[in-house]
Each structure stands twice: as structure tokens, then as C-alpha cells.
Short mmCIF file of C-alpha atoms and ligand atoms in Angstrom, two decimals:
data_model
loop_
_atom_site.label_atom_id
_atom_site.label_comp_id
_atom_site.label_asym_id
_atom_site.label_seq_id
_atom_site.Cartn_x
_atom_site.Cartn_y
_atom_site.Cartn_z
CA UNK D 864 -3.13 25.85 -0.35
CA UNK D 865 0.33 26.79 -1.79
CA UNK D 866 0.16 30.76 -2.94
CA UNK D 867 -0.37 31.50 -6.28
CA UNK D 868 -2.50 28.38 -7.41
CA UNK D 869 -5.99 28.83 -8.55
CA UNK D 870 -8.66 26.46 -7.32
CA UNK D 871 -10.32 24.36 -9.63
CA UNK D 872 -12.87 23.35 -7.12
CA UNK D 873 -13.54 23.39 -3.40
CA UNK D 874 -15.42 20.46 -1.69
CA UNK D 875 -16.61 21.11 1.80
CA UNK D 876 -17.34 17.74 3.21
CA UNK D 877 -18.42 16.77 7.21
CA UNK D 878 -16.78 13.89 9.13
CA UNK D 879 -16.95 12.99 12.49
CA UNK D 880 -17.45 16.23 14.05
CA UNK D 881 -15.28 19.00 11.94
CA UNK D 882 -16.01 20.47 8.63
CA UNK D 883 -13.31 20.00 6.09
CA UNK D 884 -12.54 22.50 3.20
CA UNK D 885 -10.39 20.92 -0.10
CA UNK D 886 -9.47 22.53 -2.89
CA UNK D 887 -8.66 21.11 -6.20
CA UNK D 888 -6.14 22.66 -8.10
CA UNK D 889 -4.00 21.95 -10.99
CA UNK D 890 0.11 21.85 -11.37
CA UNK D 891 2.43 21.41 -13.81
CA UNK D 892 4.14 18.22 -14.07
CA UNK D 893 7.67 18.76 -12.53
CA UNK D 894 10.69 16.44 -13.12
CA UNK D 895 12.72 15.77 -10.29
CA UNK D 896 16.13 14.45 -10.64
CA UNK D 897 16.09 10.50 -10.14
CA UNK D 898 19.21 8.72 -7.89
CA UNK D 899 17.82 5.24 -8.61
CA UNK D 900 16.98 3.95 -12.76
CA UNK D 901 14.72 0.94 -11.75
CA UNK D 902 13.08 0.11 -8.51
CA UNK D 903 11.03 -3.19 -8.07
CA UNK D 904 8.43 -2.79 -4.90
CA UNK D 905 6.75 -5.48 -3.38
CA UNK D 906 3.93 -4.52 -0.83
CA UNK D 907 3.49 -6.73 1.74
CA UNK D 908 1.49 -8.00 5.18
CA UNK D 909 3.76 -7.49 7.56
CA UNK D 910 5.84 -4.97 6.21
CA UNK D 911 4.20 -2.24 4.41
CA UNK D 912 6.56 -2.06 1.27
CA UNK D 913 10.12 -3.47 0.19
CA UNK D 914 12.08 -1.89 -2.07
CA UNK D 915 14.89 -3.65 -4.70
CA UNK D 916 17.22 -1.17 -3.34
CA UNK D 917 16.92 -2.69 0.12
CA UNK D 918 14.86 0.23 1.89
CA UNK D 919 11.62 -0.94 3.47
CA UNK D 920 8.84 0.81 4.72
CA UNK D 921 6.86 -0.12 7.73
CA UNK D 922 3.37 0.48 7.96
CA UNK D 923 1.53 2.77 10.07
CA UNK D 924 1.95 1.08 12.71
CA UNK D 925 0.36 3.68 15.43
CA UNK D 926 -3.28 2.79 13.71
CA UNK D 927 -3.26 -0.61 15.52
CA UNK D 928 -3.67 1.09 18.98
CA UNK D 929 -6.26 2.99 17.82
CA UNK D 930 -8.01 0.20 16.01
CA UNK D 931 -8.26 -1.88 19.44
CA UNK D 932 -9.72 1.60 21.27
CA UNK D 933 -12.14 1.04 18.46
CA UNK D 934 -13.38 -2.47 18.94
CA UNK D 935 -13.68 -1.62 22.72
CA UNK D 936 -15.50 1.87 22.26
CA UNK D 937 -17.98 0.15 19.72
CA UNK D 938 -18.21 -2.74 22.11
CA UNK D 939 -19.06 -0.97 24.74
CA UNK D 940 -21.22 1.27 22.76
CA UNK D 941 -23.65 -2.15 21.83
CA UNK D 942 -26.52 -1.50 24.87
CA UNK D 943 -26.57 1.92 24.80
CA UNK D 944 -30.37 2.90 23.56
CA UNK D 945 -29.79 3.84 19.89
CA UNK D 946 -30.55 7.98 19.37
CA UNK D 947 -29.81 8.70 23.31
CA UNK D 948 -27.31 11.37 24.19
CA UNK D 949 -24.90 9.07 25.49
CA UNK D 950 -24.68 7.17 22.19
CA UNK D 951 -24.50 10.29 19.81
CA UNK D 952 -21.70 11.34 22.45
CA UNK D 953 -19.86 7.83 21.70
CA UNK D 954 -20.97 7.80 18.06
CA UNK D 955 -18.63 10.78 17.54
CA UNK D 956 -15.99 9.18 19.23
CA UNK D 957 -15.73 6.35 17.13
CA UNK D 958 -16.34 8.30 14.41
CA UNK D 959 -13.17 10.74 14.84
CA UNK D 960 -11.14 7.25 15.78
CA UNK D 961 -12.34 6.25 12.07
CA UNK D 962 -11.01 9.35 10.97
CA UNK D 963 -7.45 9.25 12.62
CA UNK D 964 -7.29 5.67 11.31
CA UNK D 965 -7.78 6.77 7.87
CA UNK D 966 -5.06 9.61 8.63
CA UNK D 967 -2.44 7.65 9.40
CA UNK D 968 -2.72 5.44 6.52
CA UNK D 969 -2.84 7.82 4.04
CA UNK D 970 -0.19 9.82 5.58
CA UNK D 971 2.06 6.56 5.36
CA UNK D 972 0.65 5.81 1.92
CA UNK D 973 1.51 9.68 0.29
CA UNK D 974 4.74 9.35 2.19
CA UNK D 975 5.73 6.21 0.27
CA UNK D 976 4.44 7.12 -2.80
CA UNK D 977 5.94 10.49 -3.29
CA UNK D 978 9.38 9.10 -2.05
CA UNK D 979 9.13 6.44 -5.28
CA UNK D 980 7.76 8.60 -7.61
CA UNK D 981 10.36 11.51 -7.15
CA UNK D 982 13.56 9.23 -6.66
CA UNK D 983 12.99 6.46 -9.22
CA UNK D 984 12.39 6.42 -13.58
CA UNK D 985 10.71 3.19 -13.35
CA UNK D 986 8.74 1.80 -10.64
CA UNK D 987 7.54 -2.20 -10.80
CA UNK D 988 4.64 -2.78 -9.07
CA UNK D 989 2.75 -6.04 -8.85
CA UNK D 990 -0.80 -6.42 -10.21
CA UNK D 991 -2.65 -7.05 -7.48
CA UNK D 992 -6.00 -7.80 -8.48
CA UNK D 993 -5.34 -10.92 -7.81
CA UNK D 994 -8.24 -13.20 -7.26
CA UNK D 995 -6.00 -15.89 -5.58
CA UNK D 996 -4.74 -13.45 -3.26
CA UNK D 997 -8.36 -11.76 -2.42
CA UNK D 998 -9.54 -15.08 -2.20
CA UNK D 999 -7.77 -15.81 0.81
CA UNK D 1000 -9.38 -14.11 3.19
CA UNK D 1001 -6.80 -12.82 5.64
CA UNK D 1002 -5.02 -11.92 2.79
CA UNK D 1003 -7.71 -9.76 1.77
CA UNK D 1004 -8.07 -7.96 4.79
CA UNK D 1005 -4.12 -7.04 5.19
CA UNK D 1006 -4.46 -5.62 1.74
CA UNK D 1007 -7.56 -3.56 2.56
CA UNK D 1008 -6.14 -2.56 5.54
CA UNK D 1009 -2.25 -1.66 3.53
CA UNK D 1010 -4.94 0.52 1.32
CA UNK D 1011 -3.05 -1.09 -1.51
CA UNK D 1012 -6.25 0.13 -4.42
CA UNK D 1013 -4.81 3.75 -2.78
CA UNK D 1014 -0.99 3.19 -2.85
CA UNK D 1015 -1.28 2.36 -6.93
CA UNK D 1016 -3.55 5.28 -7.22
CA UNK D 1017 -1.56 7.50 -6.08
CA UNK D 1018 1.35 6.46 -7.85
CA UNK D 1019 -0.09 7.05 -10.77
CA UNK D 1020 -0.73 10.22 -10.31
CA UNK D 1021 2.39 11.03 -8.87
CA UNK D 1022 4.61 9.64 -11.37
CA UNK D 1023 2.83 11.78 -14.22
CA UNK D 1024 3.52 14.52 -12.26
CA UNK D 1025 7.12 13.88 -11.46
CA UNK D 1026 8.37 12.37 -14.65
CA UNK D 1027 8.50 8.89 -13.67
CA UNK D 1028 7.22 5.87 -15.24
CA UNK D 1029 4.63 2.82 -13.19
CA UNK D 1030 4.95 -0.56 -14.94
CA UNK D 1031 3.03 -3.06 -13.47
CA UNK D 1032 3.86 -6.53 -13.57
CA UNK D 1033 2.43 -9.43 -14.88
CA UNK D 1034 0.07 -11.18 -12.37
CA UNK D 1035 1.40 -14.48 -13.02
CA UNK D 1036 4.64 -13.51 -12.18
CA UNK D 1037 6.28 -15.50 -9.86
CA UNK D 1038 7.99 -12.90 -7.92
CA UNK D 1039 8.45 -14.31 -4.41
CA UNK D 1040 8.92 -17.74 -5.62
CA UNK D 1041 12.07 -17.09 -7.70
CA UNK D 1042 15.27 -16.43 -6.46
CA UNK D 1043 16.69 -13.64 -7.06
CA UNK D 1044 19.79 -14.81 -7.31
CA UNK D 1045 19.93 -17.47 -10.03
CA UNK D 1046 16.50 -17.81 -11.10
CA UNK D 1047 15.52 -21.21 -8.88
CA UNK D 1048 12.16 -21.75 -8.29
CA UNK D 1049 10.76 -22.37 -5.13
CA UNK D 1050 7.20 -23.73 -5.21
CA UNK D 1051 6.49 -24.70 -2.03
CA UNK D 1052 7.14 -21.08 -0.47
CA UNK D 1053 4.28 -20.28 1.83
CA UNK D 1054 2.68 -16.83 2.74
CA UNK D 1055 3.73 -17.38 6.62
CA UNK D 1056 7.84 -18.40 5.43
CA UNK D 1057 9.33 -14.96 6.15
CA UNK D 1058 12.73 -15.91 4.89
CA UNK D 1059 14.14 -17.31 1.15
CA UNK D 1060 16.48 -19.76 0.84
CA UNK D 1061 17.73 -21.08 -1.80
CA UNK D 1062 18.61 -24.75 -2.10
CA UNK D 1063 20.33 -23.42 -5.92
CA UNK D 1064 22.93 -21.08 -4.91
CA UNK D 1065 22.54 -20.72 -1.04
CA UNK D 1066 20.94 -17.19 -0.72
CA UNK D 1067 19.39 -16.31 1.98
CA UNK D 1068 16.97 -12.88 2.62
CA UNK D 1069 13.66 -11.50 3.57
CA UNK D 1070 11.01 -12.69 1.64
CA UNK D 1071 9.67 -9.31 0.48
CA UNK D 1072 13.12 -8.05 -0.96
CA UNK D 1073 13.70 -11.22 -2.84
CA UNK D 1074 10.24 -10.33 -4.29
CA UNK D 1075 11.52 -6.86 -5.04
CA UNK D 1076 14.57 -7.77 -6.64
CA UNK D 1077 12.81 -9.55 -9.13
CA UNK D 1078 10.04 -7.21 -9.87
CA UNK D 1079 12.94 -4.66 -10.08
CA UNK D 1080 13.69 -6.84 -13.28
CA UNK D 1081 11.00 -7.55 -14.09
CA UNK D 1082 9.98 -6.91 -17.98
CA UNK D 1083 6.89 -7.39 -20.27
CA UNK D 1084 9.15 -9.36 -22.87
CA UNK D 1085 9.96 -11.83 -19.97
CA UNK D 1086 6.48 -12.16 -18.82
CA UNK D 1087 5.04 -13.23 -22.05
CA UNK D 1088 8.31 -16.02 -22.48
CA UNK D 1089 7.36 -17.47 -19.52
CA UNK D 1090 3.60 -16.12 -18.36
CA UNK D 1091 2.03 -20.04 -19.20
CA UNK D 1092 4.78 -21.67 -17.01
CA UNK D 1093 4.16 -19.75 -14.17
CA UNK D 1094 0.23 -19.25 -14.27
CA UNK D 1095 -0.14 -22.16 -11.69
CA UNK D 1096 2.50 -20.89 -9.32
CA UNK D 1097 0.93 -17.45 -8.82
CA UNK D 1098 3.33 -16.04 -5.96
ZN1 LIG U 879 19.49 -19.02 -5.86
#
């Protein structure tokens, strides 16, 4: 706990096999000087987040090792007699695997937000309660996984408290399927095409930043202009 801030509470909570102690305490809002006006960011599968200004963000990758250990630990775990010593002893192992899982990702996930919220004035972010997206079910999983629900929580909080501002766009907004170039639409752009090319103007980049680019512009005057166009080509 930094010195000189008062707790407002103090939660002392189990997991795995170590107590942990977290207090809650309250600070100021403080401005931080912003190098970029608008930033559109578009999360995705493979790539945990793109930025409009080009930067992307990898996700925690290091989990994935430790999410295999788990499969096999609770794998081997299935014939062990339920309340014997040797499955409490492998009970807390995949418990503290949960647990450095859950690190990682919100280590990546504080890391990324913080880094928008302290460098940008406005920050697009897509809407993704999506029920086309959750619908597919891979889909669903990768944005579980991402911890997506966290990454706009914690922008929220983080842009209050560095003097930013969150807009989140439209739903229907067609960000991956536009060019960000000169506005052609690409309807037949599927999840797995990595790549956007244009057939308009002849661009050519990853997916995600195209996606970016256009949430970076992304307005709520546009959105309403064309929000009934694009409501079938959710994308
Ligand atoms: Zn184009």
C-alpha cells in the first residue's frame, strides 16, 4: 500500500493455499499529460489488442503453458478417491495453477489498460456485448479467456482517474469490414481472414488495425447516419 493513503477497507480472502490481504483505498483523480488525442482499440483473438496508432499488444501468452499443465494435472487427478490425501495434495495444485492463470491475465489486462488510459483523451472501444459474437461459440471462449468484461472495467475506472475519456462504439458498427482507407465495404470478410484488402483503393494490413483505425474515428453522429445500413453486417 503506497504511504500515506488511508484504507477504506481491507478484505482478507483465501485461494489456493495463501491468504491474501487487500486494501481499498481512495485517490484523487490525477491528469496525466496525453501524447496521442484519439485512439481506436480493437481487441482481438489472436492478438490481445490493436491500437489505431499501430502498437499492438499480445496477450499473455505464458498462461497457455500453464493451461495445458492444467488439463493434464486435472486429468490425471480423475481416479484419485475424492477426500484422500493424494487428491487434496493435487487439488491445491490445480488450484494455485488457477491462480497464476488468473495472474497473468490481469497483469496483461492492468498493463494495457493503464498504458491507454494515461497516454490517450479519447479511447474507442467496441461494444462487445454482442450476441452475434457470443453466439459463436469459439468466439465466446477467446473473449472469456481475453477477460474482455475486465479490460472495459478497468478502463473505466482508469480513465476517471486519469482524465481521459471511454467512448464506446456503436455495436453495429462495421469496424473490420470497412476500409480504412476509403470507406469500401467488405462483406464477405471472415473471422479466420487475418489480412484486409481492399479491392477500392488497394490497401493492404492486419485485420485488427484496420478495425482500429476506424474505431479511432469512429463517432456517435456517424453511427446513427448509418447504424440501419450496417445492422446486418455486424463486424
Ligand atoms: Zn480502400
Amino acid at each position: 500500500m503506497p504511504f500515506g493513503y488511508k484504507p477504506k477497507n481491507i478484505t482478507i480472502s483465501r485461494q489456493a493455499d495463501s491468504w491474501y490481504v487487500s486494501f481499498k483505498v481512495e485517490t484523487e483523480p490525477k491528469d496525466t499529460p496525453k501524447a496521442v488525442d484519439k485512439v481506436g482499440v480493437d481487441l482481438g483473438v489472436k492478438t490481445l489488442a490493436y491500437l489505431s496508432t499501430g502498437i499492438a499488444f499480445e496477450g499473455a501468452k505464458s498462461y497457455k503453458k500453464y493451461e495445458k499443465k492444467l488439463a493434464k494435472l486435472q486429468w490425471r487427478n480423475r481416479n484419485k478417491v475424492i477426500g484422500s490425501a493424494n487428491w487434496k495434495k493435487a487439488q491445491i495444485k490445480i488450484a494455485r495453477l488457477h491462480r497464476r492463470i488468473a495472474n497473468i491475465r490481469q497483469d496483461t489486462l492492468h498493463k494495457l489498460t493503464s498504458y491507454l488510459a494515461k497516454n490517450h483523451s479519447q479511447i474507442v472501444i467496441e461494444d462487445l456485448n454482442v450476441s452475434g459474437m457470443l453466439k459463436n461459440r469459439k468466439l465466446a471462449k477467446a473473449i472469456a479467456d481475453m477477460g474482455f468484461h475486465e479490460f472495459r472495467r478497468q478502463l473505466e475506472y482508469k480513465c476517471k482517474l486519469y482524465g481521459s475519456q471511454l467512448i464506446v462504439a456503436d455495436r453495429f458498427f462495421p469496424s473490420s469490414k470497412t476500409c480504412s482507407n476509403c470507406g469500401w465495404h467488405n462483406p464477405d470478410l471472415k473471422l479466420s481472414d487475418r489480412w484486409f484488402l481492399c479491392i477500392g483503393c488497394g490497401s493492404f494490413l492486419d485485420r485488427d488495425w484496420n478495425a482500429a483505425i476506424n474505431l479511432s474515428r469512429w463517432s456517435h453522429h456517424r453511427s446513427h447516419a448509418c447504424g440501419q445500413v450496417a445492422a446486418d453486417s455486424l463486424g
